[in-house]
XYZ file of C-alpha atoms in Angstrom:
676
model
C 0.000 0.000 0.000
C 2.868 2.384 0.767
C 4.134 2.073 -2.830
C 0.669 2.466 -4.387
C -0.203 5.842 -2.849
C 2.669 7.838 -4.335
C 0.499 10.577 -5.869
C -3.058 11.308 -6.935
C -2.194 10.951 -10.609
C -0.393 7.625 -10.176
C -3.287 6.223 -8.135
C -5.837 7.210 -10.762
C -3.679 5.786 -13.575
C -3.645 2.449 -11.754
C -7.412 2.534 -11.276
C -7.976 3.448 -14.895
C -6.289 0.198 -15.921
C -7.972 -2.088 -13.358
C -11.400 -0.736 -12.348
C -14.393 -2.209 -14.196
C -17.285 -0.880 -12.045
C -16.254 2.773 -12.078
C -14.865 5.298 -14.506
C -11.802 7.562 -14.368
C -11.974 10.654 -16.561
C -9.217 11.019 -19.203
C -5.837 11.820 -17.587
C -2.705 13.716 -18.578
C -0.016 14.397 -15.988
C 3.534 15.753 -15.775
C 6.093 16.833 -13.206
C 6.679 20.430 -12.128
C 10.275 20.225 -13.324
C 9.039 19.177 -16.791
C 6.819 22.263 -16.851
C 9.743 24.517 -15.984
C 11.852 22.874 -18.712
C 9.346 23.221 -21.577
C 5.881 24.574 -20.786
C 4.980 25.261 -24.444
C 5.508 21.621 -25.401
C 3.237 20.465 -22.549
C 0.544 23.009 -23.455
C 0.506 21.632 -26.992
C 0.237 18.028 -25.727
C -2.652 18.932 -23.452
C -4.449 20.691 -26.288
C -4.167 17.646 -28.580
C -5.027 15.152 -25.809
C -8.292 16.907 -24.846
C -9.954 17.693 -28.165
C -13.415 18.523 -26.745
C -14.893 19.818 -23.520
C -13.362 21.532 -20.524
C -10.655 20.240 -18.205
C -9.750 20.481 -14.523
C -6.192 21.387 -13.542
C -5.585 19.414 -10.343
C -2.860 19.145 -7.763
C -0.949 15.876 -7.441
C 1.757 16.568 -4.855
C 3.892 13.822 -3.366
C 2.788 14.688 0.186
C -0.919 14.833 -0.656
C -2.130 11.256 -0.213
C 0.437 9.343 1.808
C -0.375 6.645 4.371
C 0.960 8.977 7.056
C -1.481 11.816 6.504
C -4.054 13.252 4.126
C -3.627 16.790 2.775
C -7.066 16.894 1.142
C -7.898 20.414 -0.010
C -4.406 21.717 0.820
C -3.535 22.692 -2.744
C -5.495 24.448 -5.435
C -7.523 22.945 -8.284
C -8.808 25.017 -11.192
C -12.153 24.153 -12.816
C -13.691 25.090 -16.186
C -10.439 25.440 -18.153
C -10.611 25.396 -21.946
C -7.625 23.250 -23.071
C -7.513 25.153 -26.392
C -7.039 28.468 -24.569
C -3.315 28.248 -23.823
C -3.244 31.449 -21.792
C -5.963 30.257 -19.368
C -4.481 26.775 -19.269
C -1.030 28.162 -18.462
C -2.456 30.424 -15.749
C -4.292 27.473 -14.212
C -1.174 25.300 -14.082
C 0.899 28.134 -12.623
C -1.790 28.713 -9.959
C -1.543 25.088 -8.815
C 2.282 25.244 -8.745
C 2.060 28.512 -6.804
C -0.204 26.806 -4.234
C 2.568 24.207 -3.713
C 5.118 26.961 -3.194
C 2.879 28.924 -0.808
C 2.665 25.838 1.397
C 6.441 25.482 1.400
C 6.439 22.539 -0.998
C 9.006 23.327 -3.705
C 9.668 19.711 -4.734
C 9.986 19.626 -8.516
C 8.949 15.944 -8.585
C 5.416 17.055 -7.653
C 2.933 16.466 -10.460
C 0.209 18.441 -12.201
C -2.854 16.414 -13.146
C -5.082 17.420 -16.077
C -8.453 15.635 -16.381
C -11.571 15.950 -18.479
C -14.164 17.830 -16.430
C -17.101 15.564 -15.558
C -20.482 16.539 -16.977
C -24.124 16.075 -15.890
C -23.242 15.298 -12.270
C -26.241 14.393 -10.089
C -24.503 13.381 -6.845
C -20.965 13.958 -5.631
C -19.265 13.146 -2.379
C -16.688 11.245 -0.371
C -16.858 7.637 0.830
C -14.909 6.444 3.843
C -14.698 2.673 3.911
C -14.558 2.797 7.724
C -15.906 5.378 10.144
C -13.136 7.994 10.098
C -13.062 8.524 13.884
C -13.050 4.962 15.218
C -12.523 2.726 12.210
C -15.959 1.109 12.605
C -17.171 -1.307 9.886
C -19.333 1.103 7.853
C -19.199 2.738 4.465
C -19.713 6.423 5.304
C -21.043 8.399 2.335
C -20.844 12.192 2.664
C -22.590 13.662 -0.358
C -24.443 16.550 -1.945
C -27.001 16.672 -4.738
C -26.299 18.820 -7.787
C -23.883 19.286 -10.636
C -21.064 20.996 -8.723
C -18.231 18.926 -7.237
C -16.685 21.895 -5.420
C -18.217 20.933 -2.069
C -16.618 17.510 -2.296
C -13.090 18.745 -2.895
C -13.515 21.316 -0.114
C -15.016 18.787 2.323
C -18.395 20.567 2.426
C -20.766 17.735 1.446
C -23.719 18.132 3.796
C -25.634 14.824 3.795
C -24.498 11.533 5.305
C -25.436 7.885 4.828
C -23.766 5.022 6.705
C -24.028 1.455 5.422
C -22.786 -1.512 7.439
C -20.041 -3.281 5.519
C -21.716 -6.697 5.770
C -25.062 -5.470 4.426
C -26.195 -7.706 1.576
C -26.456 -6.058 -1.843
C -30.268 -6.461 -1.946
C -30.672 -4.547 1.347
C -28.549 -1.593 0.236
C -30.797 1.278 -0.956
C -31.029 1.271 -4.751
C -29.480 4.738 -4.869
C -26.174 3.436 -3.481
C -25.878 -0.122 -4.824
C -23.668 0.685 -7.819
C -21.465 2.959 -5.728
C -20.896 0.330 -3.024
C -20.155 -2.282 -5.700
C -17.490 -0.005 -7.207
C -16.024 0.796 -3.775
C -15.690 -2.904 -2.962
C -13.818 -3.391 -6.248
C -11.438 -0.527 -5.374
C -10.820 -2.081 -1.939
C -9.890 -5.289 -3.717
C -7.537 -3.479 -6.120
C -5.689 -1.773 -3.256
C -5.972 -4.712 -0.820
C -7.259 -2.241 1.770
C -10.551 -1.600 3.566
C -9.392 1.722 4.996
C -9.851 4.160 2.101
C -11.056 7.728 1.552
C -12.598 7.996 -1.941
C -13.928 11.046 -3.814
C -16.706 10.121 -6.237
C -19.561 11.408 -8.363
C -22.581 9.823 -10.030
C -23.627 11.279 -13.382
C -26.932 11.319 -15.222
C -26.083 7.975 -16.867
C -25.634 6.536 -13.336
C -21.919 5.983 -13.994
C -19.667 6.010 -10.928
C -16.830 8.483 -11.430
C -13.790 8.291 -9.149
C -11.739 11.459 -8.605
C -9.380 10.378 -5.867
C -8.433 7.465 -3.609
C -6.268 7.838 -0.522
C -5.772 6.025 2.783
C -7.861 7.059 5.800
C -5.451 8.746 8.200
C -7.932 10.151 10.735
C -8.457 7.013 12.849
C -6.789 7.972 16.117
C -8.114 5.379 18.555
C -6.881 1.846 18.139
C -9.005 -1.013 19.488
C -7.824 -4.595 19.587
C -11.230 -6.165 18.957
C -11.054 -9.406 17.040
C -13.721 -10.165 14.431
C -15.169 -6.662 14.768
C -17.508 -6.938 11.780
C -18.941 -10.219 13.118
C -19.466 -8.684 16.554
C -21.193 -5.603 15.138
C -23.297 -7.803 12.862
C -24.500 -9.682 15.945
C -25.171 -6.400 17.733
C -27.248 -5.143 14.779
C -29.303 -8.372 14.822
C -29.989 -7.951 18.543
C -31.130 -4.378 17.996
C -33.374 -5.398 15.097
C -35.039 -7.935 17.373
C -35.498 -5.275 20.058
C -37.023 -2.905 17.479
C -39.538 -5.551 16.369
C -40.485 -6.468 19.943
C -41.294 -2.850 20.806
C -42.986 -2.170 17.473
C -45.299 -5.173 17.941
C -46.673 -4.009 21.313
C -50.463 -3.896 21.143
C -51.365 -1.657 24.097
C -50.870 1.605 22.204
C -52.781 3.195 19.343
C -50.884 2.486 16.115
C -49.593 -0.692 14.492
C -45.867 0.162 14.519
C -43.459 2.766 15.812
C -40.538 4.995 14.882
C -37.706 6.109 17.155
C -36.276 9.621 17.296
C -33.505 11.042 19.472
C -35.183 14.455 19.834
C -38.971 14.245 19.417
C -39.879 14.294 23.112
C -37.908 15.010 26.297
C -34.840 15.328 24.033
C -32.389 12.701 25.396
C -29.895 13.609 22.660
C -29.491 17.040 24.250
C -29.998 16.203 27.936
C -27.865 13.056 28.354
C -26.148 12.926 24.951
C -25.837 10.354 22.171
C -23.449 8.102 24.097
C -24.450 8.498 27.766
C -22.955 6.681 30.704
C -25.052 3.858 32.103
C -25.730 5.836 35.292
C -26.821 8.984 33.401
C -29.217 6.960 31.277
C -30.725 5.005 34.161
C -31.273 8.084 36.359
C -32.918 10.005 33.503
C -35.076 6.948 32.880
C -36.060 6.716 36.563
C -36.802 10.427 36.970
C -38.553 11.119 33.658
C -39.062 8.443 31.018
C -40.262 5.456 33.060
C -43.610 6.958 34.076
C -43.418 10.676 34.938
C -43.826 11.561 31.252
C -47.261 9.898 30.883
C -48.520 10.568 34.430
C -47.991 14.319 34.010
C -49.897 14.317 30.715
C -52.731 12.140 32.017
C -53.225 14.645 34.874
C -53.769 17.340 32.229
C -56.343 15.304 30.290
C -54.255 13.521 27.657
C -54.498 9.872 26.633
C -52.941 7.698 29.354
C -50.029 5.812 27.745
C -49.451 3.652 30.857
C -47.432 1.399 31.355
C -45.039 2.101 28.483
C -41.519 3.496 28.750
C -40.835 6.553 26.635
C -37.092 6.033 26.132
C -35.361 3.015 24.617
C -31.700 2.428 23.934
C -30.273 0.942 20.740
C -26.605 0.202 21.174
C -25.711 3.002 23.533
C -27.846 5.698 21.889
C -31.070 6.773 23.638
C -34.214 7.173 21.542
C -37.796 8.237 22.118
C -40.518 5.735 21.230
C -42.460 8.023 18.893
C -45.690 6.014 19.052
C -45.724 6.153 22.860
C -44.955 9.873 22.738
C -47.657 10.684 20.174
C -50.229 8.577 22.081
C -49.563 10.571 25.243
C -50.196 13.876 23.460
C -53.696 13.109 22.143
C -56.561 14.460 24.298
C -58.186 11.490 26.060
C -61.764 12.392 25.099
C -61.278 11.823 21.386
C -62.958 8.639 20.040
C -60.567 5.709 19.549
C -61.055 5.597 15.770
C -60.051 9.243 15.442
C -57.032 8.624 17.690
C -55.964 5.831 15.335
C -56.386 8.066 12.319
C -54.414 10.896 13.964
C -51.522 8.565 14.835
C -51.503 7.343 11.230
C -51.395 10.950 9.972
C -48.645 11.933 12.430
C -46.451 9.044 11.280
C -47.135 9.825 7.635
C -46.077 13.448 8.098
C -42.952 12.612 10.149
C -41.811 10.080 7.544
C -42.430 12.593 4.757
C -40.692 15.461 6.613
C -38.145 13.814 8.961
C -36.398 17.164 9.609
C -39.440 18.075 11.750
C -38.665 15.387 14.327
C -37.417 17.988 16.823
C -40.402 20.291 16.152
C -43.313 17.846 16.353
C -45.152 19.977 18.942
C -45.436 22.892 16.542
C -45.484 21.329 13.076
C -46.995 17.837 13.313
C -49.138 17.228 16.418
C -52.439 18.722 17.547
C -51.840 18.887 21.310
C -54.014 21.924 22.047
C -56.122 24.564 20.359
C -54.442 27.570 18.757
C -55.698 30.630 16.905
C -54.543 29.440 13.463
C -55.633 25.829 13.783
C -58.187 25.945 10.945
C -55.329 26.429 8.454
C -53.615 23.315 9.796
C -56.872 21.325 9.563
C -56.595 21.612 5.761
C -53.784 19.017 5.976
C -56.114 16.635 7.822
C -58.772 17.095 5.156
C -56.221 16.344 2.427
C -55.176 13.215 4.339
C -58.760 11.907 4.327
C -60.359 13.141 7.550
C -64.073 13.879 7.172
C -65.585 17.251 8.068
C -67.311 15.581 11.035
C -64.021 14.095 12.291
C -62.245 17.459 12.017
C -65.123 19.109 13.903
C -64.771 16.516 16.671
C -61.009 17.116 16.898
C -61.538 20.877 17.023
C -64.245 20.639 19.677
C -62.111 18.303 21.819
C -59.045 20.565 21.542
C -61.133 23.600 22.542
C -62.486 21.834 25.633
C -59.083 20.396 26.489
C -57.281 23.753 26.219
C -60.032 25.630 28.051
C -59.922 23.135 30.954
C -56.160 23.538 31.339
C -56.363 27.354 31.292
C -59.324 27.472 33.695
C -57.690 24.976 36.089
C -54.225 26.504 35.952
C -54.509 28.226 39.319
C -55.341 24.945 41.104
C -52.660 23.011 39.154
C -50.076 25.682 39.962
C -51.002 25.582 43.643
C -50.501 21.788 43.765
C -47.106 22.145 42.091
C -46.135 24.774 44.664
C -47.114 22.403 47.484
C -44.978 19.657 45.910
C -42.044 22.052 45.727
C -42.384 22.899 49.434
C -42.437 19.166 50.248
C -39.318 18.643 48.152
C -37.418 21.356 50.035
C -38.613 20.247 53.478
C -37.897 16.566 52.903
C -34.410 17.321 51.515
C -33.536 19.108 54.743
C -34.931 16.183 56.721
C -32.907 13.603 54.746
C -29.635 15.447 55.378
C -30.523 15.962 59.021
C -31.070 12.207 59.445
C -27.841 11.466 57.552
C -25.914 13.896 59.758
C -27.125 12.018 62.846
C -26.298 8.590 61.386
C -22.973 6.741 61.150
C -22.730 7.786 57.474
C -21.818 4.245 56.426
C -22.067 3.316 52.754
C -25.538 1.896 53.541
C -26.667 5.191 55.093
C -25.292 7.166 52.152
C -26.981 4.948 49.565
C -30.282 5.043 51.462
C -30.133 8.855 51.561
C -29.284 9.001 47.841
C -32.262 6.767 47.105
C -34.617 8.918 49.206
C -33.403 12.060 47.439
C -34.086 10.549 44.011
C -37.524 9.202 44.968
C -38.503 12.643 46.285
C -36.955 14.219 43.189
C -39.346 12.144 41.098
C -42.502 12.409 43.217
C -42.279 16.101 44.160
C -39.892 17.506 41.553
C -39.898 16.079 38.036
C -43.636 15.256 38.041
C -44.576 18.869 38.812
C -41.843 20.084 36.447
C -43.290 17.931 33.631
C -46.789 19.346 34.247
C -45.514 22.927 34.087
C -43.375 22.102 31.051
C -46.486 20.829 29.235
C -48.493 23.959 30.109
C -45.517 26.075 28.985
C -45.577 24.260 25.634
C -49.286 25.010 25.275
C -48.543 28.627 26.134
C -45.813 28.778 23.493
C -48.166 27.348 20.861
C -50.834 29.938 21.722
C -48.322 32.811 21.640
C -46.824 31.715 18.325
C -50.303 31.462 16.825
C -51.042 35.053 17.896
C -47.891 36.082 16.044
C -48.788 34.000 12.959
C -52.294 35.431 12.957
C -50.786 38.921 12.775
C -52.231 40.106 16.091
C -48.688 41.009 17.169
C -45.449 41.740 15.305
C -42.704 39.341 14.222
C -40.627 39.824 17.385
C -43.576 39.420 19.749
C -42.862 35.840 20.867
C -39.127 36.340 21.437
C -39.701 39.628 23.276
C -42.218 38.003 25.575
C -39.993 35.000 26.394
C -37.001 37.283 27.007
C -39.088 39.326 29.464
C -39.354 36.401 31.884
C -36.930 36.223 34.812
C -35.562 32.711 35.483
C -32.734 31.155 37.529
C -30.512 31.641 34.460
C -31.153 35.378 34.689
C -30.329 35.264 38.406
C -27.079 33.347 37.944
C -25.856 35.802 35.291
C -26.550 38.744 37.591
C -25.060 37.029 40.648
C -21.860 36.170 38.752
C -21.436 39.881 38.064
C -22.116 40.694 41.716
C -19.543 38.095 42.747
C -16.908 39.485 40.368
C -17.608 42.974 41.717
C -17.435 41.607 45.307
C -21.028 42.504 46.099
C -21.653 38.896 47.200
C -19.261 36.276 48.582
C -18.103 33.104 46.870
C -19.601 31.137 49.739
C -23.081 32.602 49.299
C -22.864 32.194 45.507
C -22.029 28.490 45.766
C -24.636 27.946 48.462
C -27.214 28.993 45.885
C -25.741 27.583 42.666
C -23.063 25.100 43.717
C -25.227 22.065 42.913
C -25.285 22.842 39.184
C -22.959 20.970 36.839
C -22.358 20.909 33.055
C -24.070 17.575 32.447
C -26.888 17.432 34.987
C -26.990 13.623 35.140
C -23.244 12.962 34.769
C -21.391 11.907 37.931
C -18.033 12.386 36.193
C -18.597 16.147 35.764
C -17.706 18.433 38.677
C -20.376 20.510 40.354
C -19.766 24.242 40.226
C -18.763 24.278 43.912
C -16.096 21.637 43.229
C -14.797 23.135 39.975
C -11.832 25.472 40.485
C -12.008 26.736 36.893
C -15.730 27.554 36.971
C -15.316 31.322 36.648
C -12.494 31.309 34.094
C -14.810 30.835 31.096
C -17.606 33.161 32.203
C -17.717 36.770 31.098
C -21.059 38.515 31.538
C -20.651 42.190 30.676
C -23.740 43.651 32.303
C -26.723 42.681 34.383
C -29.778 41.221 32.693
C -32.888 43.281 33.374
C -35.887 41.679 31.659
C -38.354 44.283 30.452
C -42.004 43.453 30.271
C -43.239 44.393 26.806
C -46.611 46.105 26.574
C -49.242 44.047 24.777
C -52.876 44.670 24.026
C -54.359 42.276 26.582
C -57.924 43.230 25.727
C -57.730 41.838 22.202
C -56.294 38.551 23.547
C -59.058 38.294 26.186
C -61.619 38.788 23.437
C -59.990 36.052 21.331
C -59.936 33.665 24.313
C -63.620 34.320 24.911
C -64.503 33.997 21.229
C -62.471 30.864 20.494
C -62.344 29.042 23.830
C -65.066 30.566 26.003
C -62.374 31.080 28.672
C -63.182 32.942 31.892
C -62.731 36.668 31.382
C -60.566 37.012 34.515
C -57.768 34.884 33.015
C -54.721 36.868 31.905
C -53.047 34.639 29.305
C -49.725 36.466 29.481
C -49.451 36.196 33.273
C -50.537 32.551 33.134
C -47.821 31.644 30.597
C -45.211 33.726 32.431
C -46.120 31.988 35.702
C -45.967 28.522 34.105
C -42.514 29.146 32.614
C -41.155 30.640 35.850
C -42.503 27.704 37.899
C -41.078 25.229 35.380
C -37.617 26.759 35.697
C -37.857 27.064 39.490
C -38.875 23.388 39.794
C -35.996 22.356 37.537
C -33.558 24.411 39.603
C -34.755 22.733 42.822
C -35.151 19.133 41.640
C -31.617 19.198 40.248
C -30.401 19.847 43.817
C -31.773 16.441 44.867
C -30.251 14.862 41.778
C -26.858 16.526 42.247
C -26.718 15.731 45.974
C -27.587 12.081 45.333
C -24.744 11.835 42.777
C -22.321 13.251 45.344
C -23.447 10.704 47.954
C -22.933 7.882 45.435
C -19.472 9.284 44.635
C -18.696 9.327 48.370
C -19.639 5.643 48.589
C -17.306 5.026 45.647
C -14.399 6.590 47.559
C -15.175 4.380 50.606
C -15.186 1.240 48.460
C -12.336 2.019 46.068
C -14.261 3.089 42.948
C -13.669 6.247 40.908
C -16.420 8.427 39.461
C -15.584 7.026 36.020
C -16.125 3.517 37.425
C -19.446 4.452 39.007
C -20.682 5.987 35.731
C -20.809 2.433 34.341
C -23.306 1.239 36.959
C -27.075 1.176 36.583
C -29.040 3.081 39.246
C -30.944 -0.067 40.191
C -27.677 -1.978 40.739
C -26.407 0.813 42.986
C -29.572 1.059 45.087
C -29.903 -2.698 45.611
C -26.341 -2.697 46.939
C -27.296 -1.101 50.265
C -28.495 -4.549 51.333
C -25.156 -6.283 50.564
C -22.069 -6.744 52.652
C -19.053 -4.659 51.668
C -17.287 -7.634 50.036
C -20.426 -8.644 48.106
C -21.020 -5.095 46.939
C -17.452 -4.615 45.704
C -17.561 -7.923 43.823
C -20.916 -7.151 42.166
C -19.898 -3.615 41.214
C -16.516 -4.646 39.765
C -18.142 -7.317 37.631
C -20.876 -4.944 36.392
C -18.416 -2.120 35.682
C -16.201 -4.352 33.539
C -19.223 -5.723 31.687
C -20.596 -2.240 30.936
C -17.195 -0.899 29.860
C -16.894 -3.745 27.372
C -20.454 -3.241 26.083
C -19.878 0.485 25.674
C -16.677 -0.142 23.736
C -18.541 -2.370 21.255
C -21.512 -0.005 21.084
C -19.191 2.832 20.043
C -18.788 1.108 16.682
C -22.544 0.913 16.052
C -23.566 3.785 13.762
C -27.174 4.877 14.127
C -29.316 7.642 12.562
C -31.303 10.349 14.340
C -34.554 8.626 13.365
C -35.163 4.878 13.023
C -38.104 4.224 10.705
C -37.561 0.477 10.223
C -35.144 -2.354 11.038
C -33.284 -1.490 7.801
C -32.171 1.759 9.429
């Protein structure tokens, strides 16, 4: 392989002789020193070699495609050169040579490569025959649609497809079958499965190859034998899991999709490759049952007893069917619920980019002032006028009930918050008076998390749902033209939250108006990665202030809105009590949501610190503990020290190994079928 990759031109000459499944455009190449010796002679040869069409003047430096490092895009290439126009051709060649010199490469053995410029390009891109970060067994196709190949050579292709290397030809999407066939042939020619290949597909569906070089970006080396076989087994296990969940019969809908952002956003909150502990705590606090209980309280379809979040490999996903079920008002007839789920899935599959905006662009979770426009889509999908009227009537009643009952709901959430605070004090008081053994610490951590769930995240989820409804109503007022284009953003920015407070208090701390001690007493529990035991809390992070630079205090200004017109709309559309101030209601819901989040994360953060303290007692680091499931940790309070250490060590090693394998599993943002 070292001898093959001597230059771009030499590599393409070899391929031109041997490749049957792909095409190399006509080539002419020469050395820089030959150009300096007799440029006129070379210009004449180029002109007679390329009798028709345009050419590309390309770099082919000796340091460009070595096994030690790729210099893709380092040197210049000149497109759209007429080979008959000697002046333009000469300028193009000199520009490429100048780009060598500007990079300090004055080697006269460097080549210049002249090629026919490809025509009628439909797709162009780059294929890596392994994942470029880890060397996982996937063909990674970065591509763009359109006739230009500039994005490819500059590394700007903006769409990605990953195909497992062992995928049978019949299961590869038709669009990519010929490309993968040609790539496999090139791997065979170079006796290498670690290649970086620039390609295009033209209107005739010919595969054009512009460049082949070794992948040099794989930094991590893993000594995993039979990796492709292991990943193949892992894919089969995940397919089986997908089918088992999809075939559940206790939800409306005959199948499901999975998205990493459609609901409760695990991709953002715990990440695409979370630790086992992060995942299990998030599951316990939110996605086991809090998600559907909070919605059932507000009058939505009860999706009990399903879990919202599932994990494929190590990537957390939302069960879209479970999510969509839980966001349909309960009073709708079952047949209409079925039809709505069918429509929701149809629209998500047709417009997958909406998977992180389902609340606003796909679902009907509440009434809004522009809803009749959206009902046109339902009519086009096949809903009858009577069915649409039923949906509208149900959404009106559902939204009105939530707005009318907000005061009572808010009061209950406030009571839960008071219980959370009081019980947290009590738990630490009891712990202070105990022996603080590992059993005491684990028991206290468990109590904190149970309270966090019962009095924190449940109320938070209720307020988060009402805040979503508020956002939908506000946006619809803006869309309807009642208020200007900046209305929604101005309103949201007028609300004071703990984030506002922390920005202002950081400034006060820097100006010595408050002490470090009082600052950390208030905010010390926060950490970058709320569920991650390996990340330091602010009060344990010596570098916390080094990256923060707030210039001035945040003073939210309440914008002036015409409340009368909104009250009239609420009365006209929803028959809502005239004493309800929509703006104050939404402001209150958002403030309570943020306050609840700020307080429940104290329980969560304190419980993580207690678990970390147990780790120190028993000889485990935070990184070790991150590999344990919450249930494993909590059951351990009943074991002897020796039993606990043995169980934890075994589980930690098992999870580390699983995570290492799962790193190689490439998964999309949305899973529509087992083929994904």
